[in-house]
């Protein structure tokens, strides 16, 4: 299809959205926007992008910030390893590349958290190099137009789509080609209800002409979901509450949360209160147990978290070393996972003068 990139470019000219990272093609802007948009919709990602580059306008300011501050700006976006990796990559650029963003496809992938997709986006948009960036949008568009049923999550499929996209790329303007492909997948050839009636590829689109749109793209593996049960303790002493830092090698690494007892199954309150983890933390003379919240289901890509909160008031301060005592005002300084943030916001709305 020799006209592919021309058709795409014309569509892009007419439909391109004005987005803040499109004001220039600096690698820093492309990088930040691509990482934010990996797991986030444009509408939500735009505000985070603006906040992020206002606070960290360049790679030096990002590298100089403490990790806590980077996580705080990221709070609510989820997939926090993205923020931690960006911070590490910024330090790499400053310390190993003398503050200059690497300008080759291979060099860019040496930075922490940057895989071939983001590297191709930066290489093409910022440096004009002909590498196709292939994300879920691109798999969908190509599988439908070319009628490819090879699973996109198989190594055979990845190779096949990669070769095809790199054949189709506009070698004179690879950056616009990549942006246009992503935009086309996001606006025109959407997962459900693609706008086929107004599509410039309609006449050659195999999925459209064979009525197979809902069957493409094909995925081989359904991801197994893990259920976890989070019993959070909302522990008050006077006007303060307690937080703890999350451990490494798990979700929300290095963020702060209310003290947690995780259980392999759902526990009744009686089972929880007689659990060894609970009795080792609280003694009856000091702890008064209050309300229990309803269970909230918090869904991550491979995990379903069953979250509840139990209020506990202490007569005397806690003596658990890993707990940090904080006031309402100090909470602002701590990056919190979304369910904990929502719970504490709700508490403060109901009792603005209390934590
Ligand atoms: S015709 Fe429909 S399915 Fe085919 S590329 Fe266009 S929007 Fe996508």
Coordinates of C-alpha atoms and ligand atoms in Angstrom, one line a residue:
X1 CA 0.0 0.0 0.0
X2 CA 2.3 2.8 -1.2
X3 CA -0.1 5.5 -0.3
X4 CA -0.5 4.5 3.3
X5 CA 1.5 7.2 4.9
X6 CA 0.1 9.9 2.6
X7 CA -3.5 8.9 3.5
X8 CA -2.5 8.8 7.2
X9 CA -0.7 12.2 7.0
X10 CA -3.8 13.9 5.4
X11 CA -6.1 12.4 8.0
X12 CA -3.7 13.6 10.8
X13 CA -3.5 17.2 9.4
X14 CA -7.3 17.5 9.7
X15 CA -7.8 15.6 13.0
X16 CA -4.7 16.3 15.1
X17 CA -5.5 17.5 18.6
X18 CA -3.6 20.4 20.2
X19 CA -1.8 18.8 23.0
X20 CA 0.7 20.5 25.3
X21 CA 3.6 18.1 24.4
X22 CA 3.2 18.9 20.8
X23 CA 4.3 22.5 21.2
X24 CA 7.9 21.4 20.6
X25 CA 9.8 18.2 19.8
X26 CA 12.3 18.3 22.7
X27 CA 13.2 14.7 23.8
X28 CA 12.3 15.6 27.4
X29 CA 8.7 16.6 26.5
X30 CA 8.3 13.5 24.2
X31 CA 9.6 11.2 26.9
X32 CA 7.5 12.6 29.7
X33 CA 4.3 12.5 27.6
X34 CA 4.9 9.0 26.3
X35 CA 5.6 7.6 29.8
X36 CA 2.4 9.3 31.2
X37 CA 0.3 8.1 28.3
X38 CA 1.4 4.5 28.5
X39 CA -1.3 3.6 30.9
X40 CA -3.4 6.8 31.1
X41 CA -6.0 8.5 28.8
X42 CA -5.1 11.8 27.2
X43 CA -7.7 13.7 29.1
X44 CA -6.3 12.7 32.5
X45 CA -2.7 12.6 31.3
X46 CA -2.7 16.2 30.0
X47 CA -3.2 17.7 33.4
X48 CA -0.5 15.5 34.9
X49 CA 1.9 16.4 32.0
X50 CA 1.4 20.2 32.7
X51 CA 1.9 19.7 36.4
X52 CA 5.0 17.6 35.8
X53 CA 6.8 19.9 33.4
X54 CA 5.8 23.0 35.4
X55 CA 7.5 21.5 38.5
X56 CA 10.3 19.7 36.5
X57 CA 10.9 21.8 33.4
X58 CA 13.9 19.8 32.3
X59 CA 15.9 16.7 32.9
X60 CA 18.3 18.5 35.4
X61 CA 15.4 19.6 37.6
X62 CA 13.9 16.2 37.6
X63 CA 17.3 14.6 38.5
X64 CA 17.8 17.1 41.4
X65 CA 14.4 16.4 43.0
X66 CA 14.0 13.8 45.8
X67 CA 12.1 10.7 44.7
X68 CA 9.3 11.5 47.2
X69 CA 8.5 14.7 45.4
X70 CA 8.4 13.0 42.0
X71 CA 6.0 10.4 43.4
X72 CA 3.9 13.1 45.0
X73 CA 3.4 14.8 41.6
X74 CA 2.6 11.4 40.1
X75 CA 0.1 10.6 42.9
X76 CA -3.2 9.3 41.4
X77 CA -1.8 8.3 38.1
X78 CA -1.0 4.8 39.1
X79 CA 1.8 2.5 37.8
X80 CA 4.3 4.3 40.0
X81 CA 7.3 2.4 38.7
X82 CA 7.0 4.8 35.7
X83 CA 7.8 7.8 38.0
X84 CA 10.6 6.0 39.8
X85 CA 12.2 4.9 36.6
X86 CA 11.9 8.4 35.1
X87 CA 13.7 9.8 38.1
X88 CA 16.5 7.2 37.8
X89 CA 16.7 7.8 34.0
X90 CA 17.0 11.6 34.6
X91 CA 20.0 10.9 37.0
X92 CA 21.5 8.7 34.2
X93 CA 21.2 11.5 31.7
X94 CA 22.9 14.0 34.0
X95 CA 25.6 11.7 35.4
X96 CA 26.4 9.4 32.4
X97 CA 25.4 11.5 29.4
X98 CA 26.6 15.0 30.7
X99 CA 23.0 16.3 30.7
X100 CA 22.4 15.5 27.0
X101 CA 19.6 13.1 26.0
X102 CA 21.0 10.2 24.0
X103 CA 20.2 10.7 20.3
X104 CA 20.2 7.1 18.9
X105 CA 17.6 4.4 19.1
X106 CA 19.9 2.1 21.0
X107 CA 21.3 4.9 23.2
X108 CA 17.8 6.0 24.3
X109 CA 17.0 2.4 25.4
X110 CA 19.9 2.5 27.8
X111 CA 17.8 4.8 30.0
X112 CA 15.9 3.1 32.9
X113 CA 12.3 2.4 32.0
X114 CA 12.6 3.1 28.3
X115 CA 11.7 0.2 26.0
X116 CA 11.6 0.1 22.2
X117 CA 8.2 1.8 21.9
X118 CA 9.2 5.0 23.8
X119 CA 12.7 4.9 22.3
X120 CA 11.2 4.8 18.8
X121 CA 8.8 7.7 19.6
X122 CA 11.7 9.9 20.9
X123 CA 14.1 8.9 18.1
X124 CA 11.5 9.7 15.4
X125 CA 9.9 12.8 16.8
X126 CA 12.9 14.5 18.3
X127 CA 15.7 13.2 16.1
X128 CA 13.9 12.3 12.8
X129 CA 15.1 8.6 12.9
X130 CA 12.9 6.1 11.0
X131 CA 11.8 3.8 13.8
X132 CA 8.1 2.8 14.1
X133 CA 6.7 3.0 17.6
X134 CA 4.1 0.3 18.1
X135 CA 1.6 0.4 20.9
X136 CA -1.8 -1.1 21.4
X137 CA -3.3 1.5 19.1
X138 CA -0.9 0.6 16.3
X139 CA -1.5 -3.1 16.7
X140 CA -5.2 -2.5 16.4
X141 CA -5.0 -0.3 13.3
X142 CA -2.6 -2.5 11.4
X143 CA -4.3 -5.8 12.3
X144 CA -7.6 -4.4 11.0
X145 CA -6.5 -2.7 7.9
X146 CA -4.3 -5.6 6.8
X147 CA -6.5 -8.4 8.3
X148 CA -3.7 -9.8 10.5
X149 CA -4.9 -12.4 13.0
X150 CA -1.5 -13.3 14.4
X151 CA -1.8 -12.7 18.2
X152 CA -0.3 -9.3 19.0
X153 CA 1.1 -10.6 22.3
X154 CA 3.1 -13.5 20.7
X155 CA 6.7 -13.1 19.6
X156 CA 5.7 -14.0 16.0
X157 CA 3.0 -11.3 16.1
X158 CA 5.4 -8.7 17.6
X159 CA 7.9 -9.4 14.8
X160 CA 5.3 -9.4 12.1
X161 CA 3.7 -6.0 13.2
X162 CA 7.1 -4.5 13.7
X163 CA 8.3 -5.4 10.2
X164 CA 5.1 -4.1 8.7
X165 CA 5.1 -0.8 10.6
X166 CA 8.7 -0.2 9.7
X167 CA 7.9 -0.8 6.0
X168 CA 5.0 1.6 6.1
X169 CA 6.8 4.4 8.0
X170 CA 7.4 7.7 6.1
X171 CA 11.1 8.0 6.0
X172 CA 11.0 11.7 5.3
X173 CA 8.9 12.4 8.4
X174 CA 8.9 9.4 10.7
X175 CA 7.9 11.5 13.8
X176 CA 4.7 12.7 12.2
X177 CA 4.0 9.2 11.0
X178 CA 4.3 7.7 14.5
X179 CA 2.2 10.5 16.1
X180 CA -0.5 10.1 13.3
X181 CA -0.7 6.3 13.8
X182 CA -1.2 6.7 17.6
X183 CA -3.8 9.5 17.0
X184 CA -5.6 7.5 14.4
X185 CA -5.9 4.5 16.8
X186 CA -7.0 6.8 19.6
X187 CA -9.7 8.8 17.6
X188 CA -10.7 6.9 14.5
X189 CA -10.0 3.2 14.8
X190 CA -11.0 2.9 18.4
X191 CA -11.3 -0.5 20.2
X192 CA -15.1 -0.3 20.2
X193 CA -17.3 1.5 17.6
X194 CA -14.5 2.7 15.2
X195 CA -15.7 5.4 12.9
X196 CA -15.6 3.3 9.7
X197 CA -18.1 5.4 7.8
X198 CA -15.7 8.4 7.8
X199 CA -12.5 6.5 7.5
X200 CA -10.0 7.1 4.7
X201 CA -8.8 3.5 4.8
X202 CA -12.3 2.0 4.5
X203 CA -12.0 0.8 0.9
X204 CA -8.8 -1.2 1.6
X205 CA -9.5 -2.2 5.2
X206 CA -9.8 -6.0 5.3
X207 CA -11.5 -6.1 8.7
X208 CA -14.2 -3.7 7.5
X209 CA -14.8 -5.4 4.2
X210 CA -14.9 -8.9 5.8
X211 CA -17.0 -7.7 8.8
X212 CA -14.2 -8.8 11.2
X213 CA -13.6 -5.6 13.1
X214 CA -14.7 -7.0 16.5
X215 CA -12.3 -10.0 16.0
X216 CA -9.2 -8.0 15.5
X217 CA -6.7 -7.6 17.0
X218 CA -6.2 -11.1 18.4
X219 CA -4.7 -11.7 21.9
X220 CA -3.4 -15.1 22.9
X221 CA -3.1 -14.9 26.6
X222 CA -5.7 -13.8 29.1
X223 CA -3.9 -12.3 32.1
X224 CA -4.4 -14.0 35.4
X225 CA -5.8 -11.7 38.1
X226 CA -4.5 -12.0 41.6
X227 CA -6.9 -11.1 44.5
X228 CA -5.4 -9.4 47.6
X229 CA -7.1 -8.3 50.8
X230 CA -5.9 -5.0 52.3
X231 CA -7.0 -4.2 55.9
X232 CA -5.9 -0.7 56.5
X233 CA -5.7 0.7 60.1
X234 CA -6.7 4.3 60.4
X235 CA -5.0 4.9 63.7
X236 CA -5.5 8.2 65.5
X237 CA -3.7 9.5 68.5
X238 CA -4.8 13.1 69.5
X239 CA -4.8 15.1 66.2
X240 CA -2.3 12.8 64.5
X241 CA -2.5 9.6 62.5
X242 CA 0.1 7.0 61.6
X243 CA 1.6 6.1 58.2
X244 CA 4.1 3.5 57.1
X245 CA 6.3 3.3 54.0
X246 CA 5.6 0.5 51.5
X247 CA 8.2 -2.1 50.9
X248 CA 10.2 -2.6 47.7
X249 CA 9.3 -5.1 45.0
X250 CA 5.5 -4.7 45.3
X251 CA 2.9 -2.2 44.0
X252 CA 3.2 1.4 45.2
X253 CA 6.9 0.8 46.1
X254 CA 8.3 3.6 48.4
X255 CA 4.9 5.3 48.8
X256 CA 3.2 5.8 52.1
X257 CA 0.1 4.2 53.4
X258 CA -1.9 3.6 56.6
X259 CA -0.6 0.7 58.6
X260 CA -1.6 -2.4 56.7
X261 CA -2.5 -6.0 57.6
X262 CA -2.8 -8.0 54.3
X263 CA -4.6 -11.3 54.5
X264 CA -4.8 -14.1 51.9
X265 CA -8.6 -14.2 52.1
X266 CA -11.4 -12.0 53.2
X267 CA -11.5 -12.0 57.1
X268 CA -14.4 -11.2 59.4
X269 CA -13.6 -8.5 62.0
X270 CA -13.4 -11.2 64.6
X271 CA -10.9 -13.2 62.6
X272 CA -8.9 -10.0 61.9
X273 CA -8.8 -9.0 65.6
X274 CA -7.6 -12.4 66.7
X275 CA -5.0 -12.5 63.9
X276 CA -1.4 -12.6 65.2
X277 CA -0.4 -9.6 63.1
X278 CA -3.2 -7.6 64.7
X279 CA -2.6 -8.7 68.3
X280 CA 1.1 -8.0 68.0
X281 CA 0.4 -4.3 67.1
X282 CA -2.5 -3.4 69.4
X283 CA -3.2 -4.1 73.0
X284 CA -6.7 -3.9 74.4
X285 CA -5.7 -1.4 77.2
X286 CA -4.5 1.1 74.7
X287 CA -6.6 0.6 71.5
X288 CA -10.2 1.5 71.1
X289 CA -11.7 0.0 67.9
X290 CA -14.1 2.2 66.0
X291 CA -15.9 2.0 62.6
X292 CA -15.1 -0.3 59.7
X293 CA -15.5 1.1 56.2
X294 CA -17.3 -0.7 53.4
X295 CA -15.0 -2.8 51.2
X296 CA -13.7 -1.0 48.1
X297 CA -12.5 -2.8 45.0
X298 CA -9.4 -1.2 43.6
X299 CA -8.5 -2.7 40.2
X300 CA -4.9 -2.7 38.9
X301 CA -3.8 -4.4 35.6
X302 CA -3.1 -7.8 37.2
X303 CA -4.5 -7.4 40.7
X304 CA -7.8 -6.8 42.3
X305 CA -7.4 -5.2 45.7
X306 CA -10.2 -5.6 48.3
X307 CA -9.6 -2.7 50.5
X308 CA -11.2 -1.7 53.8
X309 CA -10.3 0.7 56.6
X310 CA -10.7 0.2 60.4
X311 CA -10.6 3.1 62.7
X312 CA -8.6 2.7 65.9
X313 CA -8.0 5.3 68.6
X314 CA -5.0 5.0 70.8
X315 CA -4.8 6.3 74.4
X316 CA -1.0 6.4 74.3
X317 CA 1.3 6.9 71.3
X318 CA 2.2 3.8 69.4
X319 CA 5.7 2.3 69.8
X320 CA 6.0 0.6 66.4
X321 CA 9.3 1.7 64.9
X322 CA 8.2 1.6 61.2
X323 CA 5.2 3.8 61.8
X324 CA 5.4 7.6 61.2
X325 CA 3.2 10.0 63.2
X326 CA 1.8 12.8 61.0
X327 CA -0.6 15.7 61.3
X328 CA -3.2 16.7 58.6
X329 CA -0.9 19.4 57.3
X330 CA 2.1 17.1 57.0
X331 CA 0.1 14.6 54.9
X332 CA 0.6 16.8 51.9
X333 CA 4.3 15.8 51.9
X334 CA 3.7 12.1 51.5
X335 CA 2.9 10.3 48.2
X336 CA -0.2 8.1 48.9
X337 CA -1.8 5.3 46.9
X338 CA -5.2 6.3 45.5
X339 CA -7.5 4.3 47.8
X340 CA -5.6 5.7 50.9
X341 CA -5.7 9.3 49.5
X342 CA -9.4 9.0 48.8
X343 CA -10.2 7.7 52.2
X344 CA -8.2 10.4 54.0
X345 CA -9.7 13.1 51.8
X346 CA -13.2 11.8 52.7
X347 CA -12.3 11.9 56.4
X348 CA -11.0 15.5 56.1
X349 CA -14.1 16.6 54.3
X350 CA -16.3 15.2 57.1
X351 CA -14.1 16.4 59.9
X352 CA -12.0 19.3 58.5
X353 CA -10.4 20.0 61.9
X354 CA -9.4 16.5 62.6
X355 CA -7.1 14.1 60.8
Ligands
LIG1 S1 -12.4 1.1 8.3 FE1 -12.9 1.0 10.4 S2 -11.7 -0.7 11.1 FE2 -10.9 -0.2 9.2 S3 -9.2 1.2 9.7 FE3 -11.0 2.5 9.3 S4 -11.9 2.8 11.3 FE4 -10.5 1.1 11.5

